[in-house]
C-alpha positions as a Python dict, from the first residue, in 0.01 Angstrom:
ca = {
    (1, 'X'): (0, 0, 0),
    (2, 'X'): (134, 324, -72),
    (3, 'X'): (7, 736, -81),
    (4, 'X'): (230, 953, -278),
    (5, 'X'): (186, 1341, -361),
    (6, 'X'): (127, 1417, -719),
    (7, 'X'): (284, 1741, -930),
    (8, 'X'): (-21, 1946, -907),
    (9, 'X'): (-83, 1930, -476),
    (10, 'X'): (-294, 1585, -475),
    (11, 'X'): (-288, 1219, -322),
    (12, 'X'): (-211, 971, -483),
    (13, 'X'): (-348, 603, -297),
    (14, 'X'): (-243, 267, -418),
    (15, 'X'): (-366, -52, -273),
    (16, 'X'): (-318, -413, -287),
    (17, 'X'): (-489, -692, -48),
    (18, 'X'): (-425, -1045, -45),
    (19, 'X'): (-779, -1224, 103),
    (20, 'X'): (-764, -1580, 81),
    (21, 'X'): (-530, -1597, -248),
    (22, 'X'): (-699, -1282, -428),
    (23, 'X'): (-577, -989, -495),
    (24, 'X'): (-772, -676, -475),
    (25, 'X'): (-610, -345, -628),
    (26, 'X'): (-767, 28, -566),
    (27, 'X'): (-651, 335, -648),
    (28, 'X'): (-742, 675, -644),
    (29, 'X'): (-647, 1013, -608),
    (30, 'X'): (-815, 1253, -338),
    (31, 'X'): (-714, 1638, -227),
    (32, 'X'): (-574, 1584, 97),
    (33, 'X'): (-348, 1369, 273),
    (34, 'X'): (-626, 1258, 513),
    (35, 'X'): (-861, 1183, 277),
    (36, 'X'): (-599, 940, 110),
    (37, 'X'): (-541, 767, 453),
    (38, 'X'): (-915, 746, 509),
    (39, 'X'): (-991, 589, 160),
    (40, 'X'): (-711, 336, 252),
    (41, 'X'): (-867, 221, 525),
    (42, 'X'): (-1169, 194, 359),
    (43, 'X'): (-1100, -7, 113),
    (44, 'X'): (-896, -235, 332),
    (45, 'X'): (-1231, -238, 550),
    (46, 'X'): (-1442, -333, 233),
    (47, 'X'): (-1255, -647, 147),
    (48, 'X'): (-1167, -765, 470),
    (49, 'X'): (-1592, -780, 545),
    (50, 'X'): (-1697, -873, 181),
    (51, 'X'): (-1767, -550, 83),
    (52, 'X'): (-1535, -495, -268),
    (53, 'X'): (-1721, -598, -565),
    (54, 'X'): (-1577, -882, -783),
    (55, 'X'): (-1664, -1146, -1028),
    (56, 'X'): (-1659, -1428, -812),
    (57, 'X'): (-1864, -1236, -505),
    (58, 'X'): (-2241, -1420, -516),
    (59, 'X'): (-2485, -1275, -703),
    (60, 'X'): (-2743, -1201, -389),
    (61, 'X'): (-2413, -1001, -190),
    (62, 'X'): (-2337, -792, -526),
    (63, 'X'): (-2723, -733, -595),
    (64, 'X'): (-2803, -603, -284),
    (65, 'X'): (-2501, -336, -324),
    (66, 'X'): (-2628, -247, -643),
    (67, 'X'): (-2988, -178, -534),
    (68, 'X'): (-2815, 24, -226),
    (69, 'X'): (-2573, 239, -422),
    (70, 'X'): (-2876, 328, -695),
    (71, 'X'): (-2889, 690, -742),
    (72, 'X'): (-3139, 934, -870),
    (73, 'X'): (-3452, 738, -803),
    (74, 'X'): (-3737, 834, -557),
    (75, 'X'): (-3756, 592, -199),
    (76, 'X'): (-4061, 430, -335),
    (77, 'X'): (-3879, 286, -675),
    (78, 'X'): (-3591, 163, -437),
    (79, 'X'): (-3845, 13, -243),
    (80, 'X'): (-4007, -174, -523),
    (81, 'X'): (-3657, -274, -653),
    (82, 'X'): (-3624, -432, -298),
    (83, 'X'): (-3901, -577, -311),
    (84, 'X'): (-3837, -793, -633),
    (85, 'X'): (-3489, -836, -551),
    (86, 'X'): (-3598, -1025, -235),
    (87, 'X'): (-3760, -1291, -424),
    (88, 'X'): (-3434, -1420, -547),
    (89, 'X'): (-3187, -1285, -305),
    (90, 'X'): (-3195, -1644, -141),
    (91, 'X'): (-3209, -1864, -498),
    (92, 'X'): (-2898, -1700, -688),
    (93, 'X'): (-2629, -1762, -450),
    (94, 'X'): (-2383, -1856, -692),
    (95, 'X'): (-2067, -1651, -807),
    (96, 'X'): (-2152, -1361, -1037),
    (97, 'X'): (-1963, -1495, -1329),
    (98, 'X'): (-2135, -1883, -1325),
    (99, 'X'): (-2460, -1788, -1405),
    (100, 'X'): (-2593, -1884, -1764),
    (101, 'X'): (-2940, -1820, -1986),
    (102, 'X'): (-3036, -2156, -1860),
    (103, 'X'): (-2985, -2086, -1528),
    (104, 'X'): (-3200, -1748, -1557),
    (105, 'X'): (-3488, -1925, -1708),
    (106, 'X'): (-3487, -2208, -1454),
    (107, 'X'): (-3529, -1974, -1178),
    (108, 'X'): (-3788, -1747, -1353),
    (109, 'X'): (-4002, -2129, -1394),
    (110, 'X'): (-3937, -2177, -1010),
    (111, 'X'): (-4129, -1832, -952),
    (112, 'X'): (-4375, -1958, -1171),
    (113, 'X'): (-4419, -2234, -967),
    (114, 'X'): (-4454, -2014, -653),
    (115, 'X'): (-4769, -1868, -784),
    (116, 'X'): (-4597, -1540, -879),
    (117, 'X'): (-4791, -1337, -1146),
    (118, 'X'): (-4662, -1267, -1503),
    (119, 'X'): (-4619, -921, -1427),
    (120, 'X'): (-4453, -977, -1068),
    (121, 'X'): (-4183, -1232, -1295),
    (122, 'X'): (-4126, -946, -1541),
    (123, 'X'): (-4052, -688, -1289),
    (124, 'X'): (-3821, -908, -1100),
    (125, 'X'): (-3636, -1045, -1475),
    (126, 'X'): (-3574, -677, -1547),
    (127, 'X'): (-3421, -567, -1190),
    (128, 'X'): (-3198, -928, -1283),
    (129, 'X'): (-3104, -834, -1605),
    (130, 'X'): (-2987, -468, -1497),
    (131, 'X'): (-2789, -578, -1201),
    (132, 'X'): (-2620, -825, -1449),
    (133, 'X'): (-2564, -563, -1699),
    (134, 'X'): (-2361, -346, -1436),
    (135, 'X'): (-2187, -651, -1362),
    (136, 'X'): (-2077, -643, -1722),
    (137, 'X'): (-1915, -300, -1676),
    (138, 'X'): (-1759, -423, -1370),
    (139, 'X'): (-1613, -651, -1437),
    (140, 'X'): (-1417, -877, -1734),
    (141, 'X'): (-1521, -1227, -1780),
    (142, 'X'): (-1862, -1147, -1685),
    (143, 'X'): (-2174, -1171, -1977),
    (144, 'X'): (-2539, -1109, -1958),
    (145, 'X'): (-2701, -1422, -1908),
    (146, 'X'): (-3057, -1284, -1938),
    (147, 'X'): (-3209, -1315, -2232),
    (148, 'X'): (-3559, -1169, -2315),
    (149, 'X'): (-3868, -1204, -2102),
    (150, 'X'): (-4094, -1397, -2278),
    (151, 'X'): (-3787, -1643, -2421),
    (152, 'X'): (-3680, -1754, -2019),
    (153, 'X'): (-4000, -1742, -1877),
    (154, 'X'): (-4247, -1832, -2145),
    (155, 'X'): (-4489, -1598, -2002),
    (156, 'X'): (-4664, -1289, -2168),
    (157, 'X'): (-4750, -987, -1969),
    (158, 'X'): (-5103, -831, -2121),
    (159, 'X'): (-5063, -435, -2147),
    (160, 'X'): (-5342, -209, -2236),
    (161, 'X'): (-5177, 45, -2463),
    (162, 'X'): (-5458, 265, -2532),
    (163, 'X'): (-5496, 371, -2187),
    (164, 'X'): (-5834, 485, -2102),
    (165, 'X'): (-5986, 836, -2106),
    (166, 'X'): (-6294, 880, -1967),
    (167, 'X'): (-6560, 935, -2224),
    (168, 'X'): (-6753, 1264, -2329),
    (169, 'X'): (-7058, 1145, -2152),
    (170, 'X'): (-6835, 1014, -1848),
    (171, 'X'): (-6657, 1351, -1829),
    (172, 'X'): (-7013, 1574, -1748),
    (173, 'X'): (-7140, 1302, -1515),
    (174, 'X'): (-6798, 1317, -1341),
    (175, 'X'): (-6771, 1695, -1318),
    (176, 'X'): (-7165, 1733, -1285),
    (177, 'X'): (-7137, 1540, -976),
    (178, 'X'): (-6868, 1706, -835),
    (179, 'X'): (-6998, 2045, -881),
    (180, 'X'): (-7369, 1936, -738),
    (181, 'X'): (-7119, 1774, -416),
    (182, 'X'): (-6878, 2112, -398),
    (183, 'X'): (-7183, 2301, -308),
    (184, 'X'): (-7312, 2121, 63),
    (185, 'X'): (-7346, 2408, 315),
    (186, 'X'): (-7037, 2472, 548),
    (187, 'X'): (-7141, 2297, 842),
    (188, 'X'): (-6882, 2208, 1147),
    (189, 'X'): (-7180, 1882, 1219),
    (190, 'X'): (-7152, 1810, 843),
    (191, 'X'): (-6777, 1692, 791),
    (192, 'X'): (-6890, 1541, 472),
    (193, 'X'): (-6888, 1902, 310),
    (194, 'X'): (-6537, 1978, 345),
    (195, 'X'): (-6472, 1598, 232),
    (196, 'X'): (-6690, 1687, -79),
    (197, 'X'): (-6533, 2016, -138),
    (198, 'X'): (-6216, 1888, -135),
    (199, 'X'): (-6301, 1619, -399),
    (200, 'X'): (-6419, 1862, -609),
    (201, 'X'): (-6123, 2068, -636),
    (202, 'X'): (-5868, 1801, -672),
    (203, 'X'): (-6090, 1625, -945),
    (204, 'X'): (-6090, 1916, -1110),
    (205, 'X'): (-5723, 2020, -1075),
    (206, 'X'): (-5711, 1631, -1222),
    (207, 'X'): (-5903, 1703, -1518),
    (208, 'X'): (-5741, 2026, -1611),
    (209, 'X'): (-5416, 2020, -1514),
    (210, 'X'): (-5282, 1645, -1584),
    (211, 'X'): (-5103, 1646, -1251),
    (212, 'X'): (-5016, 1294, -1103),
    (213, 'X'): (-5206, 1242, -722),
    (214, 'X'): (-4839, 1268, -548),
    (215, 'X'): (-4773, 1638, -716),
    (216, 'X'): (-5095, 1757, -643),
    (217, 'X'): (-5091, 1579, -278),
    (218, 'X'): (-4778, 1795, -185),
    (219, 'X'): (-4939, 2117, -342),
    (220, 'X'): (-4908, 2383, -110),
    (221, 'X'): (-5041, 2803, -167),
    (222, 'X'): (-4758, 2958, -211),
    (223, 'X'): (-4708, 2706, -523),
    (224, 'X'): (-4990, 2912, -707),
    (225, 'X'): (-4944, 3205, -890),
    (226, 'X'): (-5352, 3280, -940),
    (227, 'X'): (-5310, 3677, -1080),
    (228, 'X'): (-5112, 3522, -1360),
    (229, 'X'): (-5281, 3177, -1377),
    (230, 'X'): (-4927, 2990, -1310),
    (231, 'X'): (-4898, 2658, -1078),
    (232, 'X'): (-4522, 2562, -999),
    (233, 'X'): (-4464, 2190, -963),
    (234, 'X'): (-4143, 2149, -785),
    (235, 'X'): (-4232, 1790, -541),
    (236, 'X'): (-4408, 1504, -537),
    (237, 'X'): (-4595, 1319, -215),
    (238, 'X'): (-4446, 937, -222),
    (239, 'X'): (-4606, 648, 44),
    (240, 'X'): (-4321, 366, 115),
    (241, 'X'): (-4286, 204, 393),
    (242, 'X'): (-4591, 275, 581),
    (243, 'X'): (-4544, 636, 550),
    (244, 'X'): (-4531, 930, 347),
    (245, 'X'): (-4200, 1115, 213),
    (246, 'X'): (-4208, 1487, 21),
    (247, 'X'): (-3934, 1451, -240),
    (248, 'X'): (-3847, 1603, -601),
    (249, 'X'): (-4054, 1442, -916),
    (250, 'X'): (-3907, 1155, -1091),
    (251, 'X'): (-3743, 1338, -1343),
    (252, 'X'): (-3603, 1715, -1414),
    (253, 'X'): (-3903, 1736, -1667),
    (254, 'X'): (-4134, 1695, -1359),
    (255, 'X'): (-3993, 2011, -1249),
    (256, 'X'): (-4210, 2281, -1422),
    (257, 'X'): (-4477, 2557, -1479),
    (258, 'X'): (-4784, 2530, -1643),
    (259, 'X'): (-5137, 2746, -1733),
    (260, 'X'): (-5434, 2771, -1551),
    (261, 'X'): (-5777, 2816, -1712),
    (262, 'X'): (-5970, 3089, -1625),
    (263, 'X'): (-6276, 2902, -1452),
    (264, 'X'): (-5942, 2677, -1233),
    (265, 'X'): (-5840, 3002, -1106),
    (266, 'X'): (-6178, 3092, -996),
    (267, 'X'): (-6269, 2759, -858),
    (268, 'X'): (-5953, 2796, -654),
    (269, 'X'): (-6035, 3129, -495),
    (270, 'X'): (-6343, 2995, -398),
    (271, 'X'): (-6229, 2671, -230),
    (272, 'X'): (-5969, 2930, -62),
    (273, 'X'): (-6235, 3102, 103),
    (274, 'X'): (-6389, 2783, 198),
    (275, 'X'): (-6090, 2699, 375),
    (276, 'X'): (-6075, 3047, 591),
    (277, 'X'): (-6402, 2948, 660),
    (278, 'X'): (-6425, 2646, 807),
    (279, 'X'): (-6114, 2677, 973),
    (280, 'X'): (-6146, 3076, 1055),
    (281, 'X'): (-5801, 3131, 1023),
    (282, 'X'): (-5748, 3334, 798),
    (283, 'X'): (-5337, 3356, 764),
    (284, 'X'): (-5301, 3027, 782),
    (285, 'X'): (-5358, 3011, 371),
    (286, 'X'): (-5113, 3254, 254),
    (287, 'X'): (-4917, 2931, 304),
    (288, 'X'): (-4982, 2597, 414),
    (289, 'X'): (-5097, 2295, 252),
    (290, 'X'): (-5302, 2343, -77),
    (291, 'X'): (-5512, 2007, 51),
    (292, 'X'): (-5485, 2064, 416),
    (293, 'X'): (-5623, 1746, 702),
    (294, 'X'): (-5970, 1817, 779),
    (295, 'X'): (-5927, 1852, 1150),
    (296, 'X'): (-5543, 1980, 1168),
    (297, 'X'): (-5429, 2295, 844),
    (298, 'X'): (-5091, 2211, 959),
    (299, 'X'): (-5140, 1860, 807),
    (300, 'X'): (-5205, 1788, 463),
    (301, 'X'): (-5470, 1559, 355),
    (302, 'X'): (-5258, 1176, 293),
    (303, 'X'): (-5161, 1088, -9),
    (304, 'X'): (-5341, 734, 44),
    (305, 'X'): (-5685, 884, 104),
    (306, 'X'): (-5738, 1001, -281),
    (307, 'X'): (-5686, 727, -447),
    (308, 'X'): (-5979, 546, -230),
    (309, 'X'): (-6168, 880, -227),
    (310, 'X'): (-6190, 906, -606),
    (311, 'X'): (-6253, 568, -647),
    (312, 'X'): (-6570, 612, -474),
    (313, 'X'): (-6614, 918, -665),
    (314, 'X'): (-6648, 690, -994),
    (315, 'X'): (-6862, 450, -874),
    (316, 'X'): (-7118, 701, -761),
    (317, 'X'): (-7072, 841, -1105),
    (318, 'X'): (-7135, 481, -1260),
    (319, 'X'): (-6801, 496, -1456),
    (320, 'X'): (-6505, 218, -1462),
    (321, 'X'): (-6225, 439, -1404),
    (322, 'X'): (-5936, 530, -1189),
    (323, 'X'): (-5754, 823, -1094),
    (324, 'X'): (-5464, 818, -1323),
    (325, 'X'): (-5775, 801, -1575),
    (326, 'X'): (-5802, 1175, -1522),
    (327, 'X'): (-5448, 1287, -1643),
    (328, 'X'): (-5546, 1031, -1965),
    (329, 'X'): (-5849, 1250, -1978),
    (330, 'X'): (-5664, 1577, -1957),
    (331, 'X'): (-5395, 1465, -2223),
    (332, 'X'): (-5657, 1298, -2466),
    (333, 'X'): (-5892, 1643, -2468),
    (334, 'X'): (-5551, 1850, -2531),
    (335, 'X'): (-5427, 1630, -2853),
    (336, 'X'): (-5813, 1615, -2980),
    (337, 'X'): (-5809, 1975, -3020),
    (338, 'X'): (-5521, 2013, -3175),
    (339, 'X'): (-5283, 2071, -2877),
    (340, 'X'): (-4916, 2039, -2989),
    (341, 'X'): (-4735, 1698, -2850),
    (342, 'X'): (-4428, 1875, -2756),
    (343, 'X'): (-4668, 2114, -2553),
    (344, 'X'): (-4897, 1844, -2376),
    (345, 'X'): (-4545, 1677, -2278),
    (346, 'X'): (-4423, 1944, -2117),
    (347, 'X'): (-4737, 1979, -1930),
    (348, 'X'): (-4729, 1647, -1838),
    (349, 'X'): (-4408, 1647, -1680),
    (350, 'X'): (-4272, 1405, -1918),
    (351, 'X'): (-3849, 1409, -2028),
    (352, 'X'): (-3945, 1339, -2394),
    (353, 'X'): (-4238, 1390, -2610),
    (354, 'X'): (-4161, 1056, -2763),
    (355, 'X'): (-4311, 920, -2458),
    (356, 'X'): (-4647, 1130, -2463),
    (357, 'X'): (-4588, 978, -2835),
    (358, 'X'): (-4599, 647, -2741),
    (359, 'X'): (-4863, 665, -2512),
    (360, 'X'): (-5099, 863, -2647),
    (361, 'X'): (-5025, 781, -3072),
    (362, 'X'): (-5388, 570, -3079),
    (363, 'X'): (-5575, 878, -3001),
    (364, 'X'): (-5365, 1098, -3252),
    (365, 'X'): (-5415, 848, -3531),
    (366, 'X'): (-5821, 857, -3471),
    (367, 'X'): (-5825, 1189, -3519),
    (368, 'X'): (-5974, 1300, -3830),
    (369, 'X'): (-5845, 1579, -4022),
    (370, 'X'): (-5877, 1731, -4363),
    (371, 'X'): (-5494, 1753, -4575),
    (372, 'X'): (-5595, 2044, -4806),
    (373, 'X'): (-5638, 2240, -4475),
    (374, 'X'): (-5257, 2139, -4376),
    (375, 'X'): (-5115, 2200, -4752),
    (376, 'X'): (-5081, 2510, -4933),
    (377, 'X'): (-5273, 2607, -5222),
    (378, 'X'): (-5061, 2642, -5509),
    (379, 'X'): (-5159, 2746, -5880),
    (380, 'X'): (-5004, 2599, -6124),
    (381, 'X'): (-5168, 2689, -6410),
    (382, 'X'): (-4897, 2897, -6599),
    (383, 'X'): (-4660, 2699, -6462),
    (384, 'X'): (-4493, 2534, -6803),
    (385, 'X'): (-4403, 2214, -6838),
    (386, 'X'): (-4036, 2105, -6910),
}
């Protein structure tokens, strides 16, 4: 083991250990003389408890460290990667660099056998198949035994591409009923007004906004700009673990500002008032949750409640629907009338309007529309002939 100092101020660390007749080799160069001693010891640390990555190290030990090192994704998609991970953490035990298709696909059958569905197997192939493909860049000697899906599992995973939009019909009785709910009187002895009022304005934030439940769940005032008709999406509401975490969206394209209609903004102002109201405090929503707990403003209303709230919503309103159906809704109405894609992405929150594309294409290719209106008229009468 050695630290040297380099030409230009830095440290220099080079490090060998011998564990049970491998060697292990790190280097690296650091700013200060402590910080080379420090990463020394680490590393001698990391091998002497199993820690250092390498192609022989078992599959389950390396996996795990993957899933735990994972950057850049929200606590609830580490979660679910945990989750999957789990299933096989026990079964692939083997060294990293042993493992073959066949191998893959007989484990993928033994889930099978477990009663796991089709779509639980894919999930769990794919978090596989990526911790194999770091492996790759890890390490040499080491391929990608997975294959595709449906080749080592044999199974097929039904998707519903066109996803569904509620219908023109399903759209009035779904606001119609709202608006009749919105409009119980205030009434301390009748909680089931605020509840109603409150379903009101988030369906209809749904339906004209696109906004995913977590984004509007962690809404608060001062996110609204209502003189110039702005909302700022800057977080997202997550539930893992048994309880809630405020966080950034998925992506930088979450990150954004979009319009509000004119009849949003007044619908907003209302509900605002409805809020001093019923909990006559007045200053309390200059700030503060936009969806605050009906018996505490300094709470906001959980994240879990809406989904279960809207749902009931629905069936009131006779329609087989979901939440999610209302940002479908919101996205659908936009490309029908001639919304641009790139526009309706960014809205969306979405890091490429390839995926808005992809999504919503079905609905772009029913739409009708007359070519002479698209190219220009051009006489060519006097125009002679060669």
């Amino acid at each position: 083991m050695s630290i040297g100092k380099t030409e230009n101020g830095k440290y220099r660390v080079n490090c060998t250990v011998v564990k049970e007749g491998k060697s292990y080799r790190f280097t690296k160069t650091v700013s200060t003389l402590k910080q080379a001693k420090s990463a020394q010891d680490d590393f001698r640390y990391r091998v002497n408890h199993e820690l250092v990555a390498h192609k022989v190290m078992p599959f389950n030990i390396y996996g795990q460290q993957f899933i735990d090192i994972l950057r850049g994704i929200t606590p609830r998609t580490r979660d679910s990667y945990q989750q999957k991970f789990n299933y096989i953490s026990g079964i692939m035990t083997n060294p990293i660099n042993k493992y073959k298709n066949t191998d893959i696909k007989k484990i993928m059958n033994t889930l099978t056998e477990q009663g796991l569905s089709p779509r639980s197997i894919k999930h769990i192939h794919s978090v596989v198949k990526r911790i194999f493909a770091q492996a790759v860049l890890d390490f040499n000697g080491v391929h990608q035994p997975c294959g595709r899906f449906k080749a080592d599992t044999g199974l097929q995973v039904s998707v519903n591409k066109e996803n569904k939009a509620l219908t023109m019909d399903e759209q009035n009785r779904f606001l119609t009923y709202l608006k009749a709910k919105k409009n119980d009187k205030i009434s301390k002895a009748n909680t089931s007004s605020f509840f109603t009022h409150q379903e009101y304005i988030f369906g209809l934030l749904a339906f004209s906004t696109g906004m995913r439940r977590g984004e509007m769940t962690a809404l608060e005032w001062t996110d609204f700009d209502l003189e110039n008709k702005t909302l700022s999406i800057t977080k997202s509401m997550t539930y893992t673990k048994g309880k809630e975490e405020l966080s950034t969206p998925k992506t930088h394209a979450g990150i954004r500002e979009i319009q509000l209609d004119d009849f949003l903004v007044s619908e907003i102002k209302t509900y605002r008032t409805y809020l001093i109201e019923w909990f006559l405090l007045n200053e309390k929503f200059n700030t503060g949750w936009f969806f605050p707990y009906l018996i505490d403003s300094e709470k906001n209303t959980p994240i879990t409640s809406w989904s279960q709230r809207m749902k009931k919503v629905f069936k009131a309103c006779d329609i087989a629907n979901s939440l999610h159906g209302l940002r479908h809704t919101h996205a659908s109405n936009l490309l029908m009338k001639g919304f641009p894609l790139i526009q309706v992405a960014n809205r969306l929150g979405h890091a490429d309007a390839n995926i808005t594309l992809g999504i919503y294409a079905h609905m772009i290719e029913q739409e009708q529309v007359d070519i002479s209106s698209y190219l220009p008229t051009m006489d060519i009468s006097n125009v002679k002939e060669s």
